[in-house]
PDB file of C-alpha atoms in Angstrom:
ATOM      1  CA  UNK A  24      46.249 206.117 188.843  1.00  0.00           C
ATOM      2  CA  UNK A  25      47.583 204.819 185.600  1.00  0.00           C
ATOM      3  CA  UNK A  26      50.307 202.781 184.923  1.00  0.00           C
ATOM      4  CA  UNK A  27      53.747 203.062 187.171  1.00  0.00           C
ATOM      5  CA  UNK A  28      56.276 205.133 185.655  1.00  0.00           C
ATOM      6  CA  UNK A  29      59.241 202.517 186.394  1.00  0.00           C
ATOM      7  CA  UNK A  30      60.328 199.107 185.121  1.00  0.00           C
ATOM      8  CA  UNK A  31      62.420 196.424 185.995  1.00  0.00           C
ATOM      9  CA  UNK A  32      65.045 194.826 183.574  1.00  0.00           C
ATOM     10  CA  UNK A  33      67.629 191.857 184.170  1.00  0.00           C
ATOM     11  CA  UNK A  34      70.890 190.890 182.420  1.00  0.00           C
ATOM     12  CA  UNK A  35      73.808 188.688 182.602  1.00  0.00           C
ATOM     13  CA  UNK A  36      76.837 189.791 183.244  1.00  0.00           C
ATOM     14  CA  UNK A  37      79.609 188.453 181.195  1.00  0.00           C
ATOM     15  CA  UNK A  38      82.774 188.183 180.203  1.00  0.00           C
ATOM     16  CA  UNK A  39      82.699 191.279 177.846  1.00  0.00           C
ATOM     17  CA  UNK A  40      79.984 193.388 180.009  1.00  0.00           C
ATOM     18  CA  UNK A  41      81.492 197.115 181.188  1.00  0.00           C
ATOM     19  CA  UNK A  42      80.215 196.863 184.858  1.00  0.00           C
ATOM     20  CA  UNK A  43      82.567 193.303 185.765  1.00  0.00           C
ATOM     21  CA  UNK A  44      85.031 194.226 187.849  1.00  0.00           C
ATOM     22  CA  UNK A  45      83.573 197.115 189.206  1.00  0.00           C
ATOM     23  CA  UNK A  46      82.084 198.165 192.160  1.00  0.00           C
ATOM     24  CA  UNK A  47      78.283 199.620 191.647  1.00  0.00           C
ATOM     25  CA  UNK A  48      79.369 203.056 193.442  1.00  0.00           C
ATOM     26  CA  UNK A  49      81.471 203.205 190.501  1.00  0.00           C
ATOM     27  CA  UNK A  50      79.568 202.145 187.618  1.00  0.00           C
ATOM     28  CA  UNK A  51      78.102 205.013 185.819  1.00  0.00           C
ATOM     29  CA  UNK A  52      74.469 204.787 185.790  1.00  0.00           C
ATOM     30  CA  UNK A  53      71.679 207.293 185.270  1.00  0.00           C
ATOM     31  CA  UNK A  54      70.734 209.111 188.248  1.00  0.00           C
ATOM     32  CA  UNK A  55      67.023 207.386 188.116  1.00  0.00           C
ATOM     33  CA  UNK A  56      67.874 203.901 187.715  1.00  0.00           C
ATOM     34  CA  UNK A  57      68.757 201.740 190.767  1.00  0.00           C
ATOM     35  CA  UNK A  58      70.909 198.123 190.845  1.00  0.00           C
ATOM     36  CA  UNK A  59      68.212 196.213 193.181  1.00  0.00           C
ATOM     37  CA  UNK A  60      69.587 193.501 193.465  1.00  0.00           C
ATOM     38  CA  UNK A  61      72.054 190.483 191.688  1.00  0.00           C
ATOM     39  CA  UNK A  62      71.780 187.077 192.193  1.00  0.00           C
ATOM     40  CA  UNK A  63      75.461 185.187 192.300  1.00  0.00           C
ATOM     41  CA  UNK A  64      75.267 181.482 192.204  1.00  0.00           C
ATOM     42  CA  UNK A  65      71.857 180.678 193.301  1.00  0.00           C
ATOM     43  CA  UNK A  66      72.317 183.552 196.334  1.00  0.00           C
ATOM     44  CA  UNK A  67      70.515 186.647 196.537  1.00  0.00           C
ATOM     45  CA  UNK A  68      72.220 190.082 197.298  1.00  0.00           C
ATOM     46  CA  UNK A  69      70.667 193.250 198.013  1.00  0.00           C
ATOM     47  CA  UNK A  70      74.268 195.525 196.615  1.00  0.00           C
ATOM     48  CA  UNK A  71      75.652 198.328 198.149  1.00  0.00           C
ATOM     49  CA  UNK A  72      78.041 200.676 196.481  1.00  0.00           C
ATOM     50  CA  UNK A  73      80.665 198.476 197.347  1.00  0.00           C
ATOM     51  CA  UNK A  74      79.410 194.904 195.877  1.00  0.00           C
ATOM     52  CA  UNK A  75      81.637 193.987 193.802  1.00  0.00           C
ATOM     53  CA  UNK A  76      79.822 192.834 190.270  1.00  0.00           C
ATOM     54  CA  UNK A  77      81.414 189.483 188.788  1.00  0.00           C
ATOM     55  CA  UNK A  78      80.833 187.527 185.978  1.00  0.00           C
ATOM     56  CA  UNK A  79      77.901 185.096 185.914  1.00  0.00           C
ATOM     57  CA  UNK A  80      76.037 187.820 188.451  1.00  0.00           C
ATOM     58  CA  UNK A  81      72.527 188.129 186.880  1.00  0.00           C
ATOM     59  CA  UNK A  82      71.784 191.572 187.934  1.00  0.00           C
ATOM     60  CA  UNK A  83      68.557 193.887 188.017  1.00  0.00           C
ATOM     61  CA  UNK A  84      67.793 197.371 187.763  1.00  0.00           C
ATOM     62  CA  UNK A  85      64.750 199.282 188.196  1.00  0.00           C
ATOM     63  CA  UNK A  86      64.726 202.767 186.348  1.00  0.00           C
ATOM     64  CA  UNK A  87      62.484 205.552 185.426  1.00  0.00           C
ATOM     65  CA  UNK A  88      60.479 205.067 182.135  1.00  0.00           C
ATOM     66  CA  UNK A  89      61.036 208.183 180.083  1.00  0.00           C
TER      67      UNK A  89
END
């Protein structure tokens, strides 16, 4: 079937990043990417749209290759 048409990426969030301090319902993200999950001090968490993303969360998406 070919390669899948998605990838995963991870980042930091820091100090300076646009997404601290918001919510993920109210980050602005393209419709085919998806915040999987962020890992906060050694803890997992699967987000909803109201996690609340902080600095230090490492944070992954999974989106749509175009």
């Amino acid at each position: 079937q070919g390669d899948l048409d998605i990838k995963l990426k991870e980042f930091a969030i820091t100090e300076e990043h646009p997404w601290r301090g918001y919510h993920i319902r109210d980050i602005k993200i393209p419709e085919d990417t998806v915040v999987v999950s962020i890992l906060r001090r050694g803890i997992s968490i699967i987000p909803k749209g109201s996690t609340l993303v902080q600095k230090g969360d490492l944070v992954t998406v999974c989106e749509k290759r175009i």
